[in-house]
mmCIF file with all atom_site columns, C-alpha atoms in Angstrom:
data_model
loop_
_atom_site.group_PDB
_atom_site.id
_atom_site.type_symbol
_atom_site.label_atom_id
_atom_site.label_alt_id
_atom_site.label_comp_id
_atom_site.label_asym_id
_atom_site.label_entity_id
_atom_site.label_seq_id
_atom_site.pdbx_PDB_ins_code
_atom_site.Cartn_x
_atom_site.Cartn_y
_atom_site.Cartn_z
_atom_site.occupancy
_atom_site.B_iso_or_equiv
_atom_site.pdbx_formal_charge
_atom_site.auth_seq_id
_atom_site.auth_comp_id
_atom_site.auth_asym_id
_atom_site.auth_atom_id
_atom_site.pdbx_PDB_model_num
ATOM 1   C CA . UNK B 1 1   ? -23.759 -36.516 -34.516 1.00 56.00 ? 1   UNK B CA 1
ATOM 2   C CA . UNK B 1 2   ? -26.085 -35.305 -31.473 1.00 56.00 ? 2   UNK B CA 1
ATOM 3   C CA . UNK B 1 3   ? -24.546 -37.729 -29.290 1.00 61.00 ? 3   UNK B CA 1
ATOM 4   C CA . UNK B 1 4   ? -21.242 -35.525 -29.747 1.00 60.00 ? 4   UNK B CA 1
ATOM 5   C CA . UNK B 1 5   ? -23.274 -31.848 -29.084 1.00 61.00 ? 5   UNK B CA 1
ATOM 6   C CA . UNK B 1 6   ? -24.079 -33.018 -26.032 1.00 63.00 ? 6   UNK B CA 1
ATOM 7   C CA . UNK B 1 7   ? -21.523 -34.377 -25.587 1.00 63.00 ? 7   UNK B CA 1
ATOM 8   C CA . UNK B 1 8   ? -19.566 -31.338 -25.963 1.00 69.00 ? 8   UNK B CA 1
ATOM 9   C CA . UNK B 1 9   ? -21.915 -29.469 -24.177 1.00 65.00 ? 9   UNK B CA 1
ATOM 10  C CA . UNK B 1 10  ? -21.462 -31.284 -20.649 1.00 69.00 ? 10  UNK B CA 1
ATOM 11  C CA . UNK B 1 11  ? -17.583 -31.141 -21.364 1.00 73.00 ? 11  UNK B CA 1
ATOM 12  C CA . UNK B 1 12  ? -18.890 -27.160 -21.692 1.00 66.00 ? 12  UNK B CA 1
ATOM 13  C CA . UNK B 1 13  ? -21.532 -27.225 -17.800 1.00 66.00 ? 13  UNK B CA 1
ATOM 14  C CA . UNK B 1 14  ? -18.656 -29.324 -16.659 1.00 68.00 ? 14  UNK B CA 1
ATOM 15  C CA . UNK B 1 15  ? -15.780 -27.033 -16.897 1.00 69.00 ? 15  UNK B CA 1
ATOM 16  C CA . UNK B 1 16  ? -17.450 -24.061 -16.495 1.00 61.00 ? 16  UNK B CA 1
ATOM 17  C CA . UNK B 1 17  ? -18.824 -25.657 -12.782 1.00 64.00 ? 17  UNK B CA 1
ATOM 18  C CA . UNK B 1 18  ? -15.023 -25.988 -11.843 1.00 71.00 ? 18  UNK B CA 1
ATOM 19  C CA . UNK B 1 19  ? -13.912 -23.140 -12.355 1.00 67.00 ? 19  UNK B CA 1
ATOM 20  C CA . UNK B 1 20  ? -16.375 -21.294 -10.958 1.00 65.00 ? 20  UNK B CA 1
ATOM 21  C CA . UNK B 1 21  ? -15.694 -24.124 -7.726  1.00 72.00 ? 21  UNK B CA 1
ATOM 22  C CA . UNK B 1 22  ? -11.812 -23.121 -8.954  1.00 73.00 ? 22  UNK B CA 1
ATOM 23  C CA . UNK B 1 23  ? -12.673 -19.155 -8.044  1.00 68.00 ? 23  UNK B CA 1
ATOM 24  C CA . UNK B 1 24  ? -14.354 -19.181 -5.128  1.00 69.00 ? 24  UNK B CA 1
ATOM 25  C CA . UNK B 1 25  ? -11.766 -21.541 -3.689  1.00 77.00 ? 25  UNK B CA 1
ATOM 26  C CA . UNK B 1 26  ? -9.309  -18.401 -4.882  1.00 74.00 ? 26  UNK B CA 1
ATOM 27  C CA . UNK B 1 27  ? -11.172 -16.120 -3.269  1.00 68.00 ? 27  UNK B CA 1
ATOM 28  C CA . UNK B 1 28  ? -11.433 -17.505 0.146   1.00 72.00 ? 28  UNK B CA 1
ATOM 29  C CA . UNK B 1 29  ? -8.580  -18.361 0.139   1.00 77.00 ? 29  UNK B CA 1
ATOM 30  C CA . UNK B 1 30  ? -7.178  -14.834 -1.076  1.00 71.00 ? 30  UNK B CA 1
ATOM 31  C CA . UNK B 1 31  ? -8.952  -13.501 2.119   1.00 67.00 ? 31  UNK B CA 1
ATOM 32  C CA . UNK B 1 32  ? -8.486  -16.316 4.765   1.00 73.00 ? 32  UNK B CA 1
ATOM 33  C CA . UNK B 1 33  ? -3.894  -15.538 3.751   1.00 73.00 ? 33  UNK B CA 1
ATOM 34  C CA . UNK B 1 34  ? -4.884  -11.011 3.821   1.00 64.00 ? 34  UNK B CA 1
ATOM 35  C CA . UNK B 1 35  ? -6.436  -11.158 7.082   1.00 66.00 ? 35  UNK B CA 1
ATOM 36  C CA . UNK B 1 36  ? -4.064  -13.728 8.017   1.00 68.00 ? 36  UNK B CA 1
ATOM 37  C CA . UNK B 1 37  ? -0.594  -11.978 7.749   1.00 62.00 ? 37  UNK B CA 1
ATOM 38  C CA . UNK B 1 38  ? -2.807  -8.926  8.765   1.00 58.00 ? 38  UNK B CA 1
ATOM 39  C CA . UNK B 1 39  ? -2.673  -10.381 12.112  1.00 63.00 ? 39  UNK B CA 1
ATOM 40  C CA . UNK B 1 40  ? 0.495   -9.687  12.266  1.00 64.00 ? 40  UNK B CA 1
ATOM 41  C CA . UNK B 1 41  ? 0.917   -6.775  11.476  1.00 67.00 ? 41  UNK B CA 1
ATOM 42  C CA . UNK B 1 42  ? -1.395  -4.418  13.377  1.00 65.00 ? 42  UNK B CA 1
ATOM 43  C CA . UNK B 1 43  ? 0.570   -2.440  15.594  1.00 65.00 ? 43  UNK B CA 1
ATOM 44  C CA . UNK B 1 44  ? 3.163   -2.414  13.849  1.00 70.00 ? 44  UNK B CA 1
ATOM 45  C CA . UNK B 1 45  ? 5.034   0.081   12.242  1.00 73.00 ? 45  UNK B CA 1
ATOM 46  C CA . UNK B 1 46  ? 4.975   1.174   8.423   1.00 74.00 ? 46  UNK B CA 1
ATOM 47  C CA . UNK B 1 47  ? 8.127   2.747   9.278   1.00 81.00 ? 47  UNK B CA 1
ATOM 48  C CA . UNK B 1 48  ? 11.270  0.893   8.575   1.00 84.00 ? 48  UNK B CA 1
ATOM 49  C CA . UNK B 1 49  ? 12.441  0.448   12.216  1.00 83.00 ? 49  UNK B CA 1
ATOM 50  C CA . UNK B 1 50  ? 14.364  2.195   14.659  1.00 90.00 ? 50  UNK B CA 1
ATOM 51  C CA . UNK B 1 51  ? 13.848  5.752   11.824  1.00 91.00 ? 51  UNK B CA 1
ATOM 52  C CA . UNK B 1 52  ? 12.116  8.967   12.446  1.00 92.00 ? 52  UNK B CA 1
ATOM 53  C CA . UNK B 1 53  ? 10.827  11.801  10.923  1.00 94.00 ? 53  UNK B CA 1
ATOM 54  C CA . UNK B 1 54  ? 11.512  15.558  11.899  1.00 96.00 ? 54  UNK B CA 1
ATOM 55  C CA . UNK B 1 55  ? 10.340  18.620  10.624  1.00 97.00 ? 55  UNK B CA 1
ATOM 56  C CA . UNK B 1 56  ? 11.365  22.049  11.905  1.00 97.00 ? 56  UNK B CA 1
ATOM 57  C CA . UNK B 1 57  ? 10.297  23.072  14.903  1.00 95.00 ? 57  UNK B CA 1
ATOM 58  C CA . UNK B 1 58  ? 8.385   26.050  12.818  1.00 96.00 ? 58  UNK B CA 1
ATOM 59  C CA . UNK B 1 59  ? 6.212   23.144  11.321  1.00 96.00 ? 59  UNK B CA 1
ATOM 60  C CA . UNK B 1 60  ? 3.009   23.511  12.811  1.00 93.00 ? 60  UNK B CA 1
ATOM 61  C CA . UNK B 1 61  ? 2.131   20.067  11.855  1.00 93.00 ? 61  UNK B CA 1
ATOM 62  C CA . UNK B 1 62  ? 2.736   17.390  14.128  1.00 86.00 ? 62  UNK B CA 1
ATOM 63  C CA . UNK B 1 63  ? 1.136   13.992  13.222  1.00 87.00 ? 63  UNK B CA 1
ATOM 64  C CA . UNK B 1 64  ? 1.518   12.611  9.342   1.00 91.00 ? 64  UNK B CA 1
ATOM 65  C CA . UNK B 1 65  ? -0.182  9.369   8.473   1.00 86.00 ? 65  UNK B CA 1
ATOM 66  C CA . UNK B 1 66  ? 1.941   6.208   6.503   1.00 85.00 ? 66  UNK B CA 1
ATOM 67  C CA . UNK B 1 67  ? -0.356  7.236   3.274   1.00 87.00 ? 67  UNK B CA 1
ATOM 68  C CA . UNK B 1 68  ? 0.899   11.503  3.640   1.00 92.00 ? 68  UNK B CA 1
ATOM 69  C CA . UNK B 1 69  ? 4.288   10.210  4.623   1.00 91.00 ? 69  UNK B CA 1
ATOM 70  C CA . UNK B 1 70  ? 4.401   7.781   1.294   1.00 90.00 ? 70  UNK B CA 1
ATOM 71  C CA . UNK B 1 71  ? 2.768   11.312  -1.432  1.00 92.00 ? 71  UNK B CA 1
ATOM 72  C CA . UNK B 1 72  ? 5.250   13.323  1.006   1.00 95.00 ? 72  UNK B CA 1
ATOM 73  C CA . UNK B 1 73  ? 8.479   11.659  -0.520  1.00 93.00 ? 73  UNK B CA 1
ATOM 74  C CA . UNK B 1 74  ? 6.798   10.234  -3.800  1.00 91.00 ? 74  UNK B CA 1
ATOM 75  C CA . UNK B 1 75  ? 6.673   14.630  -4.362  1.00 93.00 ? 75  UNK B CA 1
ATOM 76  C CA . UNK B 1 76  ? 2.384   13.529  -5.333  1.00 94.00 ? 76  UNK B CA 1
ATOM 77  C CA . UNK B 1 77  ? 2.725   16.121  -2.049  1.00 96.00 ? 77  UNK B CA 1
ATOM 78  C CA . UNK B 1 78  ? 4.781   19.401  -2.271  1.00 97.00 ? 78  UNK B CA 1
ATOM 79  C CA . UNK B 1 79  ? 3.442   21.955  0.041   1.00 98.00 ? 79  UNK B CA 1
ATOM 80  C CA . UNK B 1 80  ? 2.704   21.435  3.609   1.00 97.00 ? 80  UNK B CA 1
ATOM 81  C CA . UNK B 1 81  ? -1.087  24.093  3.279   1.00 96.00 ? 81  UNK B CA 1
ATOM 82  C CA . UNK B 1 82  ? -1.629  20.459  1.837   1.00 96.00 ? 82  UNK B CA 1
ATOM 83  C CA . UNK B 1 83  ? -1.488  19.447  4.974   1.00 95.00 ? 83  UNK B CA 1
ATOM 84  C CA . UNK B 1 84  ? -2.476  21.801  7.468   1.00 93.00 ? 84  UNK B CA 1
ATOM 85  C CA . UNK B 1 85  ? 0.531   23.381  8.187   1.00 94.00 ? 85  UNK B CA 1
ATOM 86  C CA . UNK B 1 86  ? 1.942   26.707  6.304   1.00 94.00 ? 86  UNK B CA 1
ATOM 87  C CA . UNK B 1 87  ? 2.045   27.845  2.978   1.00 96.00 ? 87  UNK B CA 1
ATOM 88  C CA . UNK B 1 88  ? 5.508   26.068  2.864   1.00 97.00 ? 88  UNK B CA 1
ATOM 89  C CA . UNK B 1 89  ? 7.062   24.311  0.082   1.00 97.00 ? 89  UNK B CA 1
ATOM 90  C CA . UNK B 1 90  ? 8.655   21.255  1.168   1.00 98.00 ? 90  UNK B CA 1
ATOM 91  C CA . UNK B 1 91  ? 12.144  19.942  1.338   1.00 97.00 ? 91  UNK B CA 1
ATOM 92  C CA . UNK B 1 92  ? 12.824  16.634  1.508   1.00 97.00 ? 92  UNK B CA 1
ATOM 93  C CA . UNK B 1 93  ? 16.144  15.011  3.613   1.00 97.00 ? 93  UNK B CA 1
ATOM 94  C CA . UNK B 1 94  ? 17.464  11.957  3.589   1.00 94.00 ? 94  UNK B CA 1
ATOM 95  C CA . UNK B 1 95  ? 21.229  10.054  3.320   1.00 92.00 ? 95  UNK B CA 1
ATOM 96  C CA . UNK B 1 96  ? 21.664  11.076  -0.160  1.00 92.00 ? 96  UNK B CA 1
ATOM 97  C CA . UNK B 1 97  ? 20.497  14.317  0.210   1.00 94.00 ? 97  UNK B CA 1
ATOM 98  C CA . UNK B 1 98  ? 22.990  15.461  2.992   1.00 95.00 ? 98  UNK B CA 1
ATOM 99  C CA . UNK B 1 99  ? 25.352  16.574  0.483   1.00 94.00 ? 99  UNK B CA 1
ATOM 100 C CA . UNK B 1 100 ? 23.352  18.795  -1.162  1.00 95.00 ? 100 UNK B CA 1
ATOM 101 C CA . UNK B 1 101 ? 23.648  20.804  1.929   1.00 96.00 ? 101 UNK B CA 1
ATOM 102 C CA . UNK B 1 102 ? 27.691  20.476  3.656   1.00 95.00 ? 102 UNK B CA 1
ATOM 103 C CA . UNK B 1 103 ? 30.215  18.790  1.588   1.00 94.00 ? 103 UNK B CA 1
ATOM 104 C CA . UNK B 1 104 ? 31.493  15.527  3.396   1.00 92.00 ? 104 UNK B CA 1
ATOM 105 C CA . UNK B 1 105 ? 34.584  16.856  5.100   1.00 93.00 ? 105 UNK B CA 1
ATOM 106 C CA . UNK B 1 106 ? 32.355  18.385  7.329   1.00 94.00 ? 106 UNK B CA 1
ATOM 107 C CA . UNK B 1 107 ? 30.182  15.253  8.138   1.00 94.00 ? 107 UNK B CA 1
ATOM 108 C CA . UNK B 1 108 ? 33.711  13.353  9.112   1.00 93.00 ? 108 UNK B CA 1
ATOM 109 C CA . UNK B 1 109 ? 35.675  10.306  7.569   1.00 90.00 ? 109 UNK B CA 1
ATOM 110 C CA . UNK B 1 110 ? 33.213  7.968   9.371   1.00 90.00 ? 110 UNK B CA 1
ATOM 111 C CA . UNK B 1 111 ? 29.696  10.653  9.435   1.00 90.00 ? 111 UNK B CA 1
ATOM 112 C CA . UNK B 1 112 ? 30.329  10.903  13.034  1.00 94.00 ? 112 UNK B CA 1
ATOM 113 C CA . UNK B 1 113 ? 28.971  14.817  12.375  1.00 95.00 ? 113 UNK B CA 1
ATOM 114 C CA . UNK B 1 114 ? 26.024  13.474  10.168  1.00 95.00 ? 114 UNK B CA 1
ATOM 115 C CA . UNK B 1 115 ? 23.226  14.126  13.695  1.00 96.00 ? 115 UNK B CA 1
ATOM 116 C CA . UNK B 1 116 ? 25.250  17.887  13.845  1.00 96.00 ? 116 UNK B CA 1
ATOM 117 C CA . UNK B 1 117 ? 24.629  18.242  10.268  1.00 96.00 ? 117 UNK B CA 1
ATOM 118 C CA . UNK B 1 118 ? 21.265  17.254  10.285  1.00 96.00 ? 118 UNK B CA 1
ATOM 119 C CA . UNK B 1 119 ? 20.072  19.130  13.729  1.00 97.00 ? 119 UNK B CA 1
ATOM 120 C CA . UNK B 1 120 ? 21.404  22.552  11.459  1.00 97.00 ? 120 UNK B CA 1
ATOM 121 C CA . UNK B 1 121 ? 20.048  21.946  8.263   1.00 97.00 ? 121 UNK B CA 1
ATOM 122 C CA . UNK B 1 122 ? 16.603  21.011  9.166   1.00 97.00 ? 122 UNK B CA 1
ATOM 123 C CA . UNK B 1 123 ? 16.158  24.339  11.112  1.00 97.00 ? 123 UNK B CA 1
ATOM 124 C CA . UNK B 1 124 ? 17.828  26.380  8.273   1.00 96.00 ? 124 UNK B CA 1
ATOM 125 C CA . UNK B 1 125 ? 15.155  25.582  6.173   1.00 97.00 ? 125 UNK B CA 1
ATOM 126 C CA . UNK B 1 126 ? 10.920  25.807  7.860   1.00 96.00 ? 126 UNK B CA 1
ATOM 127 C CA . UNK B 1 127 ? 9.393   23.419  5.283   1.00 97.00 ? 127 UNK B CA 1
ATOM 128 C CA . UNK B 1 128 ? 12.226  20.261  5.695   1.00 97.00 ? 128 UNK B CA 1
ATOM 129 C CA . UNK B 1 129 ? 11.114  16.286  5.983   1.00 97.00 ? 129 UNK B CA 1
ATOM 130 C CA . UNK B 1 130 ? 13.927  15.207  7.724   1.00 97.00 ? 130 UNK B CA 1
ATOM 131 C CA . UNK B 1 131 ? 14.017  11.117  6.991   1.00 95.00 ? 131 UNK B CA 1
ATOM 132 C CA . UNK B 1 132 ? 16.898  8.965   8.907   1.00 95.00 ? 132 UNK B CA 1
ATOM 133 C CA . UNK B 1 133 ? 17.720  6.160   11.811  1.00 93.00 ? 133 UNK B CA 1
ATOM 134 C CA . UNK B 1 134 ? 17.119  7.601   15.480  1.00 93.00 ? 134 UNK B CA 1
ATOM 135 C CA . UNK B 1 135 ? 21.370  7.489   15.473  1.00 93.00 ? 135 UNK B CA 1
ATOM 136 C CA . UNK B 1 136 ? 21.396  9.785   13.241  1.00 94.00 ? 136 UNK B CA 1
ATOM 137 C CA . UNK B 1 137 ? 19.204  12.536  15.563  1.00 94.00 ? 137 UNK B CA 1
ATOM 138 C CA . UNK B 1 138 ? 21.105  14.398  17.711  1.00 92.00 ? 138 UNK B CA 1
ATOM 139 C CA . UNK B 1 139 ? 19.357  13.523  21.954  1.00 89.00 ? 139 UNK B CA 1
ATOM 140 C CA . UNK B 1 140 ? 18.994  17.978  21.088  1.00 92.00 ? 140 UNK B CA 1
ATOM 141 C CA . UNK B 1 141 ? 17.384  17.519  18.147  1.00 95.00 ? 141 UNK B CA 1
ATOM 142 C CA . UNK B 1 142 ? 16.043  21.431  17.897  1.00 95.00 ? 142 UNK B CA 1
ATOM 143 C CA . UNK B 1 143 ? 13.090  20.257  15.960  1.00 95.00 ? 143 UNK B CA 1
ATOM 144 C CA . UNK B 1 144 ? 10.199  18.184  16.073  1.00 95.00 ? 144 UNK B CA 1
ATOM 145 C CA . UNK B 1 145 ? 9.940   13.996  16.002  1.00 94.00 ? 145 UNK B CA 1
ATOM 146 C CA . UNK B 1 146 ? 6.547   13.908  13.912  1.00 90.00 ? 146 UNK B CA 1
ATOM 147 C CA . UNK B 1 147 ? 4.333   10.413  15.648  1.00 80.00 ? 147 UNK B CA 1
ATOM 148 C CA . UNK B 1 148 ? 3.956   7.480   14.367  1.00 75.00 ? 148 UNK B CA 1
ATOM 149 C CA . UNK B 1 149 ? 0.929   5.620   13.856  1.00 76.00 ? 149 UNK B CA 1
ATOM 150 C CA . UNK B 1 150 ? 0.588   2.195   14.172  1.00 72.00 ? 150 UNK B CA 1
ATOM 151 C CA . UNK B 1 151 ? -1.033  -0.103  11.575  1.00 68.00 ? 151 UNK B CA 1
ATOM 152 C CA . UNK B 1 152 ? -4.159  -0.753  12.374  1.00 67.00 ? 152 UNK B CA 1
ATOM 153 C CA . UNK B 1 153 ? -7.765  -2.257  11.282  1.00 65.00 ? 153 UNK B CA 1
ATOM 154 C CA . UNK B 1 154 ? -9.543  -0.083  10.078  1.00 68.00 ? 154 UNK B CA 1
ATOM 155 C CA . UNK B 1 155 ? -6.284  0.831   7.992   1.00 69.00 ? 155 UNK B CA 1
ATOM 156 C CA . UNK B 1 156 ? -5.521  -2.435  6.750   1.00 68.00 ? 156 UNK B CA 1
ATOM 157 C CA . UNK B 1 157 ? -9.062  -2.953  5.524   1.00 67.00 ? 157 UNK B CA 1
ATOM 158 C CA . UNK B 1 158 ? -9.821  0.759   4.352   1.00 66.00 ? 158 UNK B CA 1
ATOM 159 C CA . UNK B 1 159 ? -6.627  1.066   2.687   1.00 68.00 ? 159 UNK B CA 1
ATOM 160 C CA . UNK B 1 160 ? -6.314  2.177   -0.749  1.00 73.00 ? 160 UNK B CA 1
ATOM 161 C CA . UNK B 1 161 ? -3.080  0.880   -1.369  1.00 75.00 ? 161 UNK B CA 1
ATOM 162 C CA . UNK B 1 162 ? -0.623  -2.655  -0.650  1.00 74.00 ? 162 UNK B CA 1
ATOM 163 C CA . UNK B 1 163 ? 2.992   -1.687  -1.210  1.00 72.00 ? 163 UNK B CA 1
ATOM 164 C CA . UNK B 1 164 ? 4.922   -3.139  1.649   1.00 74.00 ? 164 UNK B CA 1
ATOM 165 C CA . UNK B 1 165 ? 8.125   -2.177  -0.143  1.00 77.00 ? 165 UNK B CA 1
ATOM 166 C CA . UNK B 1 166 ? 6.874   1.435   0.395   1.00 77.00 ? 166 UNK B CA 1
ATOM 167 C CA . UNK B 1 167 ? 9.959   3.414   1.574   1.00 81.00 ? 167 UNK B CA 1
ATOM 168 C CA . UNK B 1 168 ? 9.725   5.848   4.409   1.00 87.00 ? 168 UNK B CA 1
ATOM 169 C CA . UNK B 1 169 ? 5.859   4.314   4.889   1.00 80.00 ? 169 UNK B CA 1
ATOM 170 C CA . UNK B 1 170 ? 4.769   0.771   3.659   1.00 75.00 ? 170 UNK B CA 1
ATOM 171 C CA . UNK B 1 171 ? 1.314   0.767   2.642   1.00 76.00 ? 171 UNK B CA 1
ATOM 172 C CA . UNK B 1 172 ? -0.800  -1.632  3.642   1.00 71.00 ? 172 UNK B CA 1
ATOM 173 C CA . UNK B 1 173 ? -4.425  -2.160  2.250   1.00 70.00 ? 173 UNK B CA 1
ATOM 174 C CA . UNK B 1 174 ? -6.531  -4.864  1.366   1.00 68.00 ? 174 UNK B CA 1
ATOM 175 C CA . UNK B 1 175 ? -8.952  -2.865  0.427   1.00 69.00 ? 175 UNK B CA 1
ATOM 176 C CA . UNK B 1 176 ? -7.762  -2.645  -3.812  1.00 68.00 ? 176 UNK B CA 1
ATOM 177 C CA . UNK B 1 177 ? -6.909  -6.576  -3.435  1.00 66.00 ? 177 UNK B CA 1
ATOM 178 C CA . UNK B 1 178 ? -10.157 -7.796  -2.357  1.00 68.00 ? 178 UNK B CA 1
ATOM 179 C CA . UNK B 1 179 ? -12.146 -5.482  -4.502  1.00 70.00 ? 179 UNK B CA 1
ATOM 180 C CA . UNK B 1 180 ? -10.074 -6.957  -7.282  1.00 69.00 ? 180 UNK B CA 1
ATOM 181 C CA . UNK B 1 181 ? -10.755 -10.560 -6.685  1.00 66.00 ? 181 UNK B CA 1
ATOM 182 C CA . UNK B 1 182 ? -14.238 -9.781  -6.295  1.00 70.00 ? 182 UNK B CA 1
ATOM 183 C CA . UNK B 1 183 ? -14.284 -8.072  -10.072 1.00 70.00 ? 183 UNK B CA 1
ATOM 184 C CA . UNK B 1 184 ? -12.802 -11.150 -11.203 1.00 67.00 ? 184 UNK B CA 1
ATOM 185 C CA . UNK B 1 185 ? -15.348 -13.127 -9.342  1.00 66.00 ? 185 UNK B CA 1
ATOM 186 C CA . UNK B 1 186 ? -17.945 -11.280 -11.081 1.00 70.00 ? 186 UNK B CA 1
ATOM 187 C CA . UNK B 1 187 ? -16.554 -11.473 -14.405 1.00 68.00 ? 187 UNK B CA 1
ATOM 188 C CA . UNK B 1 188 ? -16.511 -14.624 -14.081 1.00 62.00 ? 188 UNK B CA 1
ATOM 189 C CA . UNK B 1 189 ? -20.046 -15.450 -12.546 1.00 64.00 ? 189 UNK B CA 1
ATOM 190 C CA . UNK B 1 190 ? -21.136 -13.211 -15.397 1.00 70.00 ? 190 UNK B CA 1
ATOM 191 C CA . UNK B 1 191 ? -19.509 -15.197 -17.858 1.00 63.00 ? 191 UNK B CA 1
ATOM 192 C CA . UNK B 1 192 ? -20.518 -18.484 -17.054 1.00 58.00 ? 192 UNK B CA 1
ATOM 193 C CA . UNK B 1 193 ? -24.158 -18.028 -15.633 1.00 58.00 ? 193 UNK B CA 1
ATOM 194 C CA . UNK B 1 194 ? -25.658 -17.248 -19.057 1.00 61.00 ? 194 UNK B CA 1
ATOM 195 C CA . UNK B 1 195 ? -23.474 -19.546 -21.276 1.00 55.00 ? 195 UNK B CA 1
ATOM 196 C CA . UNK B 1 196 ? -25.046 -22.193 -18.267 1.00 55.00 ? 196 UNK B CA 1
ATOM 197 C CA . UNK B 1 197 ? -28.514 -21.059 -19.158 1.00 55.00 ? 197 UNK B CA 1
ATOM 198 C CA . UNK B 1 198 ? -28.584 -21.415 -22.965 1.00 53.00 ? 198 UNK B CA 1
ATOM 199 C CA . UNK B 1 199 ? -26.727 -24.368 -23.062 1.00 53.00 ? 199 UNK B CA 1
ATOM 200 C CA . UNK B 1 200 ? -29.965 -25.836 -20.183 1.00 54.00 ? 200 UNK B CA 1
ATOM 201 C CA . UNK B 1 201 ? -32.827 -23.580 -21.730 1.00 52.00 ? 201 UNK B CA 1
ATOM 202 C CA . UNK B 1 202 ? -31.867 -23.690 -25.604 1.00 54.00 ? 202 UNK B CA 1
ATOM 203 C CA . UNK B 1 203 ? -29.923 -26.267 -26.854 1.00 50.00 ? 203 UNK B CA 1
ATOM 204 C CA . UNK B 1 204 ? -32.927 -28.844 -28.595 1.00 52.00 ? 204 UNK B CA 1
ATOM 205 C CA . UNK B 1 205 ? -34.072 -31.634 -27.475 1.00 50.00 ? 205 UNK B CA 1
ATOM 206 C CA . UNK B 1 206 ? -34.065 -34.833 -28.657 1.00 45.00 ? 206 UNK B CA 1
ATOM 207 C CA . UNK B 1 207 ? -38.292 -36.133 -30.052 1.00 49.00 ? 207 UNK B CA 1
ATOM 208 C CA . UNK B 1 208 ? -38.978 -38.322 -27.761 1.00 46.00 ? 208 UNK B CA 1
ATOM 209 C CA . UNK B 1 209 ? -40.195 -41.641 -30.057 1.00 47.00 ? 209 UNK B CA 1
ATOM 210 C CA . UNK B 1 210 ? -43.088 -43.712 -28.740 1.00 47.00 ? 210 UNK B CA 1
#
């Protein structure tokens, strides 16, 4: 019976030790993977290629972070004053919204009039922000095309969201992934060491015979 108990304890100790090793290796692999992926992201744009953001020329906001753009199009930010601008409701304009302002006939059979209509819609609405492929903004766009900052190392490390499929601004922040990994590791170690201590110091010892 004692032999079976000792065998069970050794088995559990082995499982716990193996689990801690696997967890450590997993953490290292995740960190390596994240930073390897990040190297290809630095100095690239979080926006879709050949797309731009345009606003009314009266808008005093000239630069937005990718996080702010995401929050705008998720309607978590709904007023320009929250971004340092005027007290004006934010209006979104994408390809699916155009027919709310003009008819399909006005756009033309091949959407050949779309650039002109985008320009006129943005010009008529002071709180408008438009997101379109570059070809749908006319060369003489009467509004302002916003600057699009590239992804930086600080954004990558300190970013609080990892949503590479977010539109129009993908989010590549590894902070939540790193914190989640560390949290799992902490739980693992907190579970492992008390049990390991218990088996090493509180297990009954076999009597020593003379």
